[in-house]
């Protein structure tokens, strides 16, 4: 008998409205959204990423990173969570799922 393992991949599956909304965002905002989607905690739906980590991954100046996060907040694609550098990612865009192997 083999032991089952649980995996929690994140699925990118926005509807047509959110895709159109995302097409109007600048490239830096989309990159930040993808990084947050890759870092979602499946149990809570939160993604934790600091400005320094984003600057190291994306390059650029901090003002552009803050502006890009502000655009994501105003588009309701992310929302601030209770801790610093922690955000809820809209579950209509990224959904963590559980897979038993």
PDB file of N, CA and C in Angstrom:
ATOM      1  N   UNK A   1       0.846  -1.173   0.000  1.00  0.00           N
ATOM      2  CA  UNK A   1       0.000   0.000   0.000  1.00  0.00           C
ATOM      3  C   UNK A   1       0.894   1.239   0.000  1.00  0.00           C
ATOM      4  N   UNK A   2       0.560   2.192  -0.807  1.00  0.00           N
ATOM      5  CA  UNK A   2       1.355   3.406  -0.890  1.00  0.00           C
ATOM      6  C   UNK A   2       0.658   4.544  -0.158  1.00  0.00           C
ATOM      7  N   UNK A   3       1.464   5.455   0.338  1.00  0.00           N
ATOM      8  CA  UNK A   3       0.916   6.625   1.041  1.00  0.00           C
ATOM      9  C   UNK A   3       0.508   7.682   0.021  1.00  0.00           C
ATOM     10  N   UNK A   4      -0.594   8.336   0.293  1.00  0.00           N
ATOM     11  CA  UNK A   4      -1.058   9.408  -0.595  1.00  0.00           C
ATOM     12  C   UNK A   4      -0.401  10.714  -0.188  1.00  0.00           C
ATOM     13  N   UNK A   5      -0.080  11.510  -1.194  1.00  0.00           N
ATOM     14  CA  UNK A   5       0.507  12.818  -0.950  1.00  0.00           C
ATOM     15  C   UNK A   5      -0.445  13.884  -1.473  1.00  0.00           C
ATOM     16  N   UNK A   6      -0.543  14.956  -0.733  1.00  0.00           N
ATOM     17  CA  UNK A   6      -1.387  16.079  -1.147  1.00  0.00           C
ATOM     18  C   UNK A   6      -0.510  17.182  -1.721  1.00  0.00           C
ATOM     19  N   UNK A   7      -0.873  17.678  -2.882  1.00  0.00           N
ATOM     20  CA  UNK A   7      -0.187  18.794  -3.515  1.00  0.00           C
ATOM     21  C   UNK A   7      -1.189  19.927  -3.693  1.00  0.00           C
ATOM     22  N   UNK A   8      -0.699  21.145  -3.650  1.00  0.00           N
ATOM     23  CA  UNK A   8      -1.585  22.304  -3.787  1.00  0.00           C
ATOM     24  C   UNK A   8      -1.079  23.246  -4.871  1.00  0.00           C
ATOM     25  N   UNK A   9      -1.315  22.916  -6.133  1.00  0.00           N
ATOM     26  CA  UNK A   9      -0.930  23.853  -7.190  1.00  0.00           C
ATOM     27  C   UNK A   9      -1.895  25.033  -7.241  1.00  0.00           C
ATOM     28  N   UNK A  10      -1.474  26.093  -7.870  1.00  0.00           N
ATOM     29  CA  UNK A  10      -2.306  27.275  -8.040  1.00  0.00           C
ATOM     30  C   UNK A  10      -2.715  27.364  -9.501  1.00  0.00           C
ATOM     31  N   UNK A  11      -4.002  27.547  -9.748  1.00  0.00           N
ATOM     32  CA  UNK A  11      -4.540  27.580 -11.099  1.00  0.00           C
ATOM     33  C   UNK A  11      -4.835  29.030 -11.484  1.00  0.00           C
ATOM     34  N   UNK A  12      -4.367  29.429 -12.655  1.00  0.00           N
ATOM     35  CA  UNK A  12      -4.656  30.750 -13.206  1.00  0.00           C
ATOM     36  C   UNK A  12      -5.874  30.601 -14.109  1.00  0.00           C
ATOM     37  N   UNK A  13      -6.988  31.209 -13.709  1.00  0.00           N
ATOM     38  CA  UNK A  13      -8.205  31.045 -14.496  1.00  0.00           C
ATOM     39  C   UNK A  13      -9.150  32.217 -14.404  1.00  0.00           C
ATOM     40  N   UNK A  14      -8.737  33.401 -14.844  1.00  0.00           N
ATOM     41  CA  UNK A  14      -9.655  34.545 -14.766  1.00  0.00           C
ATOM     42  C   UNK A  14     -10.754  34.453 -15.823  1.00  0.00           C
ATOM     43  N   UNK A  15     -11.865  35.109 -15.528  1.00  0.00           N
ATOM     44  CA  UNK A  15     -12.939  35.163 -16.512  1.00  0.00           C
ATOM     45  C   UNK A  15     -12.632  36.259 -17.532  1.00  0.00           C
ATOM     46  N   UNK A  16     -13.518  36.445 -18.491  1.00  0.00           N
ATOM     47  CA  UNK A  16     -13.272  37.383 -19.583  1.00  0.00           C
ATOM     48  C   UNK A  16     -13.156  38.831 -19.090  1.00  0.00           C
ATOM     49  N   UNK A  17     -13.985  39.197 -18.120  1.00  0.00           N
ATOM     50  CA  UNK A  17     -13.923  40.563 -17.577  1.00  0.00           C
ATOM     51  C   UNK A  17     -12.556  40.835 -16.953  1.00  0.00           C
ATOM     52  N   UNK A  18     -12.071  39.899 -16.135  1.00  0.00           N
ATOM     53  CA  UNK A  18     -10.775  40.103 -15.483  1.00  0.00           C
ATOM     54  C   UNK A  18      -9.627  40.082 -16.483  1.00  0.00           C
ATOM     55  N   UNK A  19      -9.737  39.274 -17.536  1.00  0.00           N
ATOM     56  CA  UNK A  19      -8.708  39.290 -18.571  1.00  0.00           C
ATOM     57  C   UNK A  19      -8.648  40.652 -19.261  1.00  0.00           C
ATOM     58  N   UNK A  20      -9.811  41.220 -19.576  1.00  0.00           N
ATOM     59  CA  UNK A  20      -9.837  42.552 -20.187  1.00  0.00           C
ATOM     60  C   UNK A  20      -9.280  43.603 -19.240  1.00  0.00           C
ATOM     61  N   UNK A  21      -9.596  43.473 -17.962  1.00  0.00           N
ATOM     62  CA  UNK A  21      -9.069  44.397 -16.967  1.00  0.00           C
ATOM     63  C   UNK A  21      -7.551  44.282 -16.866  1.00  0.00           C
ATOM     64  N   UNK A  22      -7.045  43.059 -16.881  1.00  0.00           N
ATOM     65  CA  UNK A  22      -5.603  42.839 -16.784  1.00  0.00           C
ATOM     66  C   UNK A  22      -4.871  43.344 -18.020  1.00  0.00           C
ATOM     67  N   UNK A  23      -5.533  43.345 -19.182  1.00  0.00           N
ATOM     68  CA  UNK A  23      -4.900  43.860 -20.404  1.00  0.00           C
ATOM     69  C   UNK A  23      -4.661  45.361 -20.336  1.00  0.00           C
ATOM     70  N   UNK A  24      -5.396  46.053 -19.492  1.00  0.00           N
ATOM     71  CA  UNK A  24      -5.217  47.502 -19.370  1.00  0.00           C
ATOM     72  C   UNK A  24      -4.123  47.876 -18.370  1.00  0.00           C
ATOM     73  N   UNK A  25      -3.585  46.900 -17.655  1.00  0.00           N
ATOM     74  CA  UNK A  25      -2.553  47.176 -16.652  1.00  0.00           C
ATOM     75  C   UNK A  25      -1.177  47.230 -17.291  1.00  0.00           C
ATOM     76  N   UNK A  26      -0.257  47.982 -16.680  1.00  0.00           N
ATOM     77  CA  UNK A  26       1.113  48.006 -17.202  1.00  0.00           C
ATOM     78  C   UNK A  26       1.821  46.669 -16.950  1.00  0.00           C
ATOM     79  N   UNK A  27       2.877  46.378 -17.709  1.00  0.00           N
ATOM     80  CA  UNK A  27       3.584  45.104 -17.569  1.00  0.00           C
ATOM     81  C   UNK A  27       4.122  44.838 -16.163  1.00  0.00           C
ATOM     82  N   UNK A  28       4.582  45.875 -15.472  1.00  0.00           N
ATOM     83  CA  UNK A  28       5.115  45.675 -14.113  1.00  0.00           C
ATOM     84  C   UNK A  28       4.025  45.173 -13.167  1.00  0.00           C
ATOM     85  N   UNK A  29       2.803  45.668 -13.317  1.00  0.00           N
ATOM     86  CA  UNK A  29       1.699  45.205 -12.476  1.00  0.00           C
ATOM     87  C   UNK A  29       1.383  43.743 -12.751  1.00  0.00           C
ATOM     88  N   UNK A  30       1.417  43.352 -14.011  1.00  0.00           N
ATOM     89  CA  UNK A  30       1.156  41.953 -14.356  1.00  0.00           C
ATOM     90  C   UNK A  30       2.242  41.032 -13.810  1.00  0.00           C
ATOM     91  N   UNK A  31       3.479  41.482 -13.859  1.00  0.00           N
ATOM     92  CA  UNK A  31       4.567  40.677 -13.301  1.00  0.00           C
ATOM     93  C   UNK A  31       4.390  40.492 -11.795  1.00  0.00           C
ATOM     94  N   UNK A  32       4.028  41.560 -11.109  1.00  0.00           N
ATOM     95  CA  UNK A  32       3.810  41.472  -9.665  1.00  0.00           C
ATOM     96  C   UNK A  32       2.649  40.534  -9.365  1.00  0.00           C
ATOM     97  N   UNK A  33       1.580  40.602 -10.155  1.00  0.00           N
ATOM     98  CA  UNK A  33       0.440  39.718  -9.957  1.00  0.00           C
ATOM     99  C   UNK A  33       0.845  38.252 -10.142  1.00  0.00           C
ATOM    100  N   UNK A  34       1.672  37.972 -11.130  1.00  0.00           N
ATOM    101  CA  UNK A  34       2.123  36.592 -11.362  1.00  0.00           C
ATOM    102  C   UNK A  34       3.022  36.105 -10.221  1.00  0.00           C
ATOM    103  N   UNK A  35       3.870  36.969  -9.702  1.00  0.00           N
ATOM    104  CA  UNK A  35       4.727  36.591  -8.571  1.00  0.00           C
ATOM    105  C   UNK A  35       3.865  36.301  -7.347  1.00  0.00           C
ATOM    106  N   UNK A  36       2.868  37.151  -7.102  1.00  0.00           N
ATOM    107  CA  UNK A  36       1.970  36.913  -5.971  1.00  0.00           C
ATOM    108  C   UNK A  36       1.173  35.630  -6.163  1.00  0.00           C
ATOM    109  N   UNK A  37       0.759  35.360  -7.388  1.00  0.00           N
ATOM    110  CA  UNK A  37       0.046  34.125  -7.655  1.00  0.00           C
ATOM    111  C   UNK A  37       0.888  32.891  -7.400  1.00  0.00           C
ATOM    112  N   UNK A  38       2.177  32.999  -7.676  1.00  0.00           N
ATOM    113  CA  UNK A  38       3.078  31.868  -7.436  1.00  0.00           C
ATOM    114  C   UNK A  38       3.359  31.662  -5.960  1.00  0.00           C
ATOM    115  N   UNK A  39       3.138  32.679  -5.148  1.00  0.00           N
ATOM    116  CA  UNK A  39       3.455  32.596  -3.723  1.00  0.00           C
ATOM    117  C   UNK A  39       2.226  32.476  -2.829  1.00  0.00           C
ATOM    118  N   UNK A  40       1.093  32.132  -3.384  1.00  0.00           N
ATOM    119  CA  UNK A  40      -0.124  32.012  -2.580  1.00  0.00           C
ATOM    120  C   UNK A  40       0.012  30.846  -1.616  1.00  0.00           C
ATOM    121  N   UNK A  41      -0.346  31.115  -0.375  1.00  0.00           N
ATOM    122  CA  UNK A  41      -0.446  30.056   0.621  1.00  0.00           C
ATOM    123  C   UNK A  41      -1.817  29.397   0.430  1.00  0.00           C
ATOM    124  N   UNK A  42      -1.865  28.106   0.080  1.00  0.00           N
ATOM    125  CA  UNK A  42      -3.154  27.482  -0.222  1.00  0.00           C
ATOM    126  C   UNK A  42      -4.124  27.456   0.960  1.00  0.00           C
ATOM    127  N   UNK A  43      -3.615  27.435   2.160  1.00  0.00           N
ATOM    128  CA  UNK A  43      -4.491  27.371   3.328  1.00  0.00           C
ATOM    129  C   UNK A  43      -5.199  28.692   3.593  1.00  0.00           C
ATOM    130  N   UNK A  44      -4.528  29.808   3.336  1.00  0.00           N
ATOM    131  CA  UNK A  44      -5.095  31.113   3.668  1.00  0.00           C
ATOM    132  C   UNK A  44      -5.484  31.959   2.462  1.00  0.00           C
ATOM    133  N   UNK A  45      -4.918  31.692   1.299  1.00  0.00           N
ATOM    134  CA  UNK A  45      -5.173  32.518   0.124  1.00  0.00           C
ATOM    135  C   UNK A  45      -4.368  33.794   0.112  1.00  0.00           C
ATOM    136  N   UNK A  46      -3.392  33.908   1.022  1.00  0.00           N
ATOM    137  CA  UNK A  46      -2.565  35.105   1.113  1.00  0.00           C
ATOM    138  C   UNK A  46      -1.235  34.885   0.405  1.00  0.00           C
ATOM    139  N   UNK A  47      -0.691  35.964  -0.126  1.00  0.00           N
ATOM    140  CA  UNK A  47       0.642  35.942  -0.731  1.00  0.00           C
ATOM    141  C   UNK A  47       1.499  36.967  -0.001  1.00  0.00           C
ATOM    142  N   UNK A  48       2.688  36.557   0.393  1.00  0.00           N
ATOM    143  CA  UNK A  48       3.586  37.466   1.106  1.00  0.00           C
ATOM    144  C   UNK A  48       4.809  37.734   0.240  1.00  0.00           C
ATOM    145  N   UNK A  49       5.024  39.000  -0.082  1.00  0.00           N
ATOM    146  CA  UNK A  49       6.173  39.397  -0.885  1.00  0.00           C
ATOM    147  C   UNK A  49       6.558  40.824  -0.489  1.00  0.00           C
ATOM    148  N   UNK A  50       7.846  41.042  -0.242  1.00  0.00           N
ATOM    149  CA  UNK A  50       8.318  42.362   0.167  1.00  0.00           C
ATOM    150  C   UNK A  50       8.711  43.185  -1.055  1.00  0.00           C
ATOM    151  N   UNK A  51       8.812  44.493  -0.852  1.00  0.00           N
ATOM    152  CA  UNK A  51       9.257  45.362  -1.935  1.00  0.00           C
ATOM    153  C   UNK A  51      10.682  45.032  -2.357  1.00  0.00           C
ATOM    154  N   UNK A  52      11.539  44.647  -1.413  1.00  0.00           N
ATOM    155  CA  UNK A  52      12.912  44.287  -1.751  1.00  0.00           C
ATOM    156  C   UNK A  52      12.945  43.047  -2.633  1.00  0.00           C
ATOM    157  N   UNK A  53      12.119  42.051  -2.311  1.00  0.00           N
ATOM    158  CA  UNK A  53      12.061  40.855  -3.154  1.00  0.00           C
ATOM    159  C   UNK A  53      11.577  41.199  -4.559  1.00  0.00           C
ATOM    160  N   UNK A  54      10.565  42.054  -4.655  1.00  0.00           N
ATOM    161  CA  UNK A  54      10.073  42.465  -5.962  1.00  0.00           C
ATOM    162  C   UNK A  54      11.129  43.246  -6.726  1.00  0.00           C
ATOM    163  N   UNK A  55      11.842  44.116  -6.039  1.00  0.00           N
ATOM    164  CA  UNK A  55      12.887  44.891  -6.695  1.00  0.00           C
ATOM    165  C   UNK A  55      14.000  43.979  -7.194  1.00  0.00           C
ATOM    166  N   UNK A  56      14.354  42.944  -6.403  1.00  0.00           N
ATOM    167  CA  UNK A  56      15.388  42.005  -6.831  1.00  0.00           C
ATOM    168  C   UNK A  56      14.924  41.176  -8.025  1.00  0.00           C
ATOM    169  N   UNK A  57      13.653  40.795  -8.040  1.00  0.00           N
ATOM    170  CA  UNK A  57      13.134  39.974  -9.130  1.00  0.00           C
ATOM    171  C   UNK A  57      12.864  40.769 -10.402  1.00  0.00           C
ATOM    172  N   UNK A  58      12.336  41.973 -10.243  1.00  0.00           N
ATOM    173  CA  UNK A  58      11.893  42.754 -11.388  1.00  0.00           C
ATOM    174  C   UNK A  58      12.853  43.848 -11.807  1.00  0.00           C
ATOM    175  N   UNK A  59      13.682  44.302 -10.879  1.00  0.00           N
ATOM    176  CA  UNK A  59      14.499  45.474 -11.168  1.00  0.00           C
ATOM    177  C   UNK A  59      13.634  46.720 -11.081  1.00  0.00           C
ATOM    178  N   UNK A  60      14.191  47.831 -11.427  1.00  0.00           N
ATOM    179  CA  UNK A  60      13.418  49.061 -11.402  1.00  0.00           C
ATOM    180  C   UNK A  60      13.508  49.774 -10.067  1.00  0.00           C
ATOM    181  N   UNK A  61      12.840  50.910 -10.001  1.00  0.00           N
ATOM    182  CA  UNK A  61      12.884  51.720  -8.797  1.00  0.00           C
ATOM    183  C   UNK A  61      11.666  51.410  -7.918  1.00  0.00           C
ATOM    184  N   UNK A  62      11.801  51.619  -6.608  1.00  0.00           N
ATOM    185  CA  UNK A  62      10.696  51.296  -5.693  1.00  0.00           C
ATOM    186  C   UNK A  62       9.396  52.038  -6.003  1.00  0.00           C
ATOM    187  N   UNK A  63       9.486  53.245  -6.525  1.00  0.00           N
ATOM    188  CA  UNK A  63       8.266  54.004  -6.824  1.00  0.00           C
ATOM    189  C   UNK A  63       7.425  53.284  -7.877  1.00  0.00           C
ATOM    190  N   UNK A  64       8.072  52.675  -8.869  1.00  0.00           N
ATOM    191  CA  UNK A  64       7.319  51.943  -9.894  1.00  0.00           C
ATOM    192  C   UNK A  64       6.665  50.699  -9.317  1.00  0.00           C
ATOM    193  N   UNK A  65       7.329  50.036  -8.381  1.00  0.00           N
ATOM    194  CA  UNK A  65       6.757  48.850  -7.754  1.00  0.00           C
ATOM    195  C   UNK A  65       5.547  49.245  -6.914  1.00  0.00           C
ATOM    196  N   UNK A  66       5.666  50.317  -6.149  1.00  0.00           N
ATOM    197  CA  UNK A  66       4.536  50.784  -5.339  1.00  0.00           C
ATOM    198  C   UNK A  66       3.371  51.224  -6.220  1.00  0.00           C
ATOM    199  N   UNK A  67       3.675  51.903  -7.308  1.00  0.00           N
ATOM    200  CA  UNK A  67       2.627  52.343  -8.230  1.00  0.00           C
ATOM    201  C   UNK A  67       1.928  51.140  -8.871  1.00  0.00           C
ATOM    202  N   UNK A  68       2.699  50.124  -9.200  1.00  0.00           N
ATOM    203  CA  UNK A  68       2.117  48.922  -9.804  1.00  0.00           C
ATOM    204  C   UNK A  68       1.222  48.188  -8.814  1.00  0.00           C
ATOM    205  N   UNK A  69       1.640  48.108  -7.552  1.00  0.00           N
ATOM    206  CA  UNK A  69       0.793  47.476  -6.544  1.00  0.00           C
ATOM    207  C   UNK A  69      -0.471  48.294  -6.316  1.00  0.00           C
ATOM    208  N   UNK A  70      -0.375  49.613  -6.365  1.00  0.00           N
ATOM    209  CA  UNK A  70      -1.547  50.465  -6.209  1.00  0.00           C
ATOM    210  C   UNK A  70      -2.554  50.227  -7.333  1.00  0.00           C
ATOM    211  N   UNK A  71      -2.059  50.029  -8.541  1.00  0.00           N
ATOM    212  CA  UNK A  71      -2.965  49.739  -9.658  1.00  0.00           C
ATOM    213  C   UNK A  71      -3.666  48.391  -9.473  1.00  0.00           C
ATOM    214  N   UNK A  72      -2.936  47.406  -8.954  1.00  0.00           N
ATOM    215  CA  UNK A  72      -3.561  46.112  -8.676  1.00  0.00           C
ATOM    216  C   UNK A  72      -4.620  46.239  -7.582  1.00  0.00           C
ATOM    217  N   UNK A  73      -4.330  47.063  -6.568  1.00  0.00           N
ATOM    218  CA  UNK A  73      -5.315  47.289  -5.498  1.00  0.00           C
ATOM    219  C   UNK A  73      -6.556  47.993  -6.029  1.00  0.00           C
ATOM    220  N   UNK A  74      -6.367  48.995  -6.882  1.00  0.00           N
ATOM    221  CA  UNK A  74      -7.522  49.738  -7.403  1.00  0.00           C
ATOM    222  C   UNK A  74      -8.347  48.894  -8.374  1.00  0.00           C
ATOM    223  N   UNK A  75      -7.723  47.900  -9.013  1.00  0.00           N
ATOM    224  CA  UNK A  75      -8.453  47.005  -9.918  1.00  0.00           C
ATOM    225  C   UNK A  75      -9.091  45.838  -9.175  1.00  0.00           C
ATOM    226  N   UNK A  76      -8.927  45.790  -7.862  1.00  0.00           N
ATOM    227  CA  UNK A  76      -9.459  44.709  -7.009  1.00  0.00           C
ATOM    228  C   UNK A  76      -8.919  43.339  -7.390  1.00  0.00           C
ATOM    229  N   UNK A  77      -7.695  43.297  -7.897  1.00  0.00           N
ATOM    230  CA  UNK A  77      -7.049  42.020  -8.174  1.00  0.00           C
ATOM    231  C   UNK A  77      -6.303  41.510  -6.952  1.00  0.00           C
ATOM    232  N   UNK A  78      -5.896  42.427  -6.078  1.00  0.00           N
ATOM    233  CA  UNK A  78      -5.317  42.069  -4.788  1.00  0.00           C
ATOM    234  C   UNK A  78      -5.958  42.952  -3.727  1.00  0.00           C
ATOM    235  N   UNK A  79      -5.834  42.538  -2.478  1.00  0.00           N
ATOM    236  CA  UNK A  79      -6.318  43.335  -1.346  1.00  0.00           C
ATOM    237  C   UNK A  79      -5.313  43.186  -0.215  1.00  0.00           C
ATOM    238  N   UNK A  80      -5.135  44.248   0.555  1.00  0.00           N
ATOM    239  CA  UNK A  80      -4.198  44.185   1.674  1.00  0.00           C
ATOM    240  C   UNK A  80      -4.712  43.245   2.747  1.00  0.00           C
ATOM    241  N   UNK A  81      -3.808  42.453   3.310  1.00  0.00           N
ATOM    242  CA  UNK A  81      -4.157  41.554   4.407  1.00  0.00           C
ATOM    243  C   UNK A  81      -3.773  42.224   5.721  1.00  0.00           C
ATOM    244  N   UNK A  82      -3.820  41.469   6.799  1.00  0.00           N
ATOM    245  CA  UNK A  82      -3.606  42.039   8.120  1.00  0.00           C
ATOM    246  C   UNK A  82      -2.143  42.332   8.440  1.00  0.00           C
ATOM    247  N   UNK A  83      -1.200  41.676   7.775  1.00  0.00           N
ATOM    248  CA  UNK A  83       0.221  41.887   8.052  1.00  0.00           C
ATOM    249  C   UNK A  83       0.884  42.704   6.951  1.00  0.00           C
ATOM    250  N   UNK A  84       2.019  43.308   7.280  1.00  0.00           N
ATOM    251  CA  UNK A  84       2.785  44.081   6.312  1.00  0.00           C
ATOM    252  C   UNK A  84       3.294  43.165   5.203  1.00  0.00           C
ATOM    253  N   UNK A  85       3.271  43.633   3.974  1.00  0.00           N
ATOM    254  CA  UNK A  85       3.742  42.902   2.794  1.00  0.00           C
ATOM    255  C   UNK A  85       2.943  41.628   2.524  1.00  0.00           C
ATOM    256  N   UNK A  86       1.732  41.542   3.021  1.00  0.00           N
ATOM    257  CA  UNK A  86       0.881  40.382   2.799  1.00  0.00           C
ATOM    258  C   UNK A  86      -0.396  40.841   2.104  1.00  0.00           C
ATOM    259  N   UNK A  87      -0.777  40.125   1.060  1.00  0.00           N
ATOM    260  CA  UNK A  87      -1.921  40.512   0.252  1.00  0.00           C
ATOM    261  C   UNK A  87      -2.806  39.304  -0.021  1.00  0.00           C
ATOM    262  N   UNK A  88      -4.115  39.539  -0.119  1.00  0.00           N
ATOM    263  CA  UNK A  88      -5.042  38.530  -0.613  1.00  0.00           C
ATOM    264  C   UNK A  88      -5.078  38.677  -2.131  1.00  0.00           C
ATOM    265  N   UNK A  89      -4.952  37.578  -2.828  1.00  0.00           N
ATOM    266  CA  UNK A  89      -5.064  37.597  -4.281  1.00  0.00           C
ATOM    267  C   UNK A  89      -6.492  37.186  -4.632  1.00  0.00           C
ATOM    268  N   UNK A  90      -7.095  37.906  -5.551  1.00  0.00           N
ATOM    269  CA  UNK A  90      -8.483  37.648  -5.936  1.00  0.00           C
ATOM    270  C   UNK A  90      -8.628  36.182  -6.348  1.00  0.00           C
ATOM    271  N   UNK A  91      -9.509  35.425  -5.686  1.00  0.00           N
ATOM    272  CA  UNK A  91      -9.651  34.005  -6.018  1.00  0.00           C
ATOM    273  C   UNK A  91     -10.248  33.752  -7.397  1.00  0.00           C
ATOM    274  N   UNK A  92     -10.786  34.784  -8.036  1.00  0.00           N
ATOM    275  CA  UNK A  92     -11.273  34.623  -9.404  1.00  0.00           C
ATOM    276  C   UNK A  92     -10.126  34.622 -10.409  1.00  0.00           C
ATOM    277  N   UNK A  93      -8.944  35.061  -9.969  1.00  0.00           N
ATOM    278  CA  UNK A  93      -7.774  35.072 -10.848  1.00  0.00           C
ATOM    279  C   UNK A  93      -6.903  33.844 -10.576  1.00  0.00           C
ATOM    280  N   UNK A  94      -6.525  33.643  -9.320  1.00  0.00           N
ATOM    281  CA  UNK A  94      -5.695  32.504  -8.930  1.00  0.00           C
ATOM    282  C   UNK A  94      -6.435  31.698  -7.872  1.00  0.00           C
ATOM    283  N   UNK A  95      -6.548  30.401  -8.108  1.00  0.00           N
ATOM    284  CA  UNK A  95      -7.229  29.522  -7.165  1.00  0.00           C
ATOM    285  C   UNK A  95      -6.280  28.395  -6.761  1.00  0.00           C
ATOM    286  N   UNK A  96      -5.990  28.248  -5.483  1.00  0.00           N
ATOM    287  CA  UNK A  96      -5.243  27.055  -5.055  1.00  0.00           C
ATOM    288  C   UNK A  96      -6.183  25.849  -5.040  1.00  0.00           C
ATOM    289  N   UNK A  97      -5.715  24.731  -5.550  1.00  0.00           N
ATOM    290  CA  UNK A  97      -6.508  23.510  -5.542  1.00  0.00           C
ATOM    291  C   UNK A  97      -5.715  22.410  -4.844  1.00  0.00           C
ATOM    292  N   UNK A  98      -6.383  21.394  -4.367  1.00  0.00           N
ATOM    293  CA  UNK A  98      -5.728  20.264  -3.726  1.00  0.00           C
ATOM    294  C   UNK A  98      -5.807  19.047  -4.630  1.00  0.00           C
ATOM    295  N   UNK A  99      -4.673  18.369  -4.766  1.00  0.00           N
ATOM    296  CA  UNK A  99      -4.591  17.162  -5.585  1.00  0.00           C
ATOM    297  C   UNK A  99      -4.000  16.059  -4.729  1.00  0.00           C
ATOM    298  N   UNK A 100      -4.696  14.950  -4.635  1.00  0.00           N
ATOM    299  CA  UNK A 100      -4.192  13.799  -3.902  1.00  0.00           C
ATOM    300  C   UNK A 100      -3.554  12.820  -4.885  1.00  0.00           C
ATOM    301  N   UNK A 101      -2.292  12.503  -4.639  1.00  0.00           N
ATOM    302  CA  UNK A 101      -1.588  11.543  -5.502  1.00  0.00           C
ATOM    303  C   UNK A 101      -1.372  10.252  -4.771  1.00  0.00           C
TER     304      UNK A 101
END
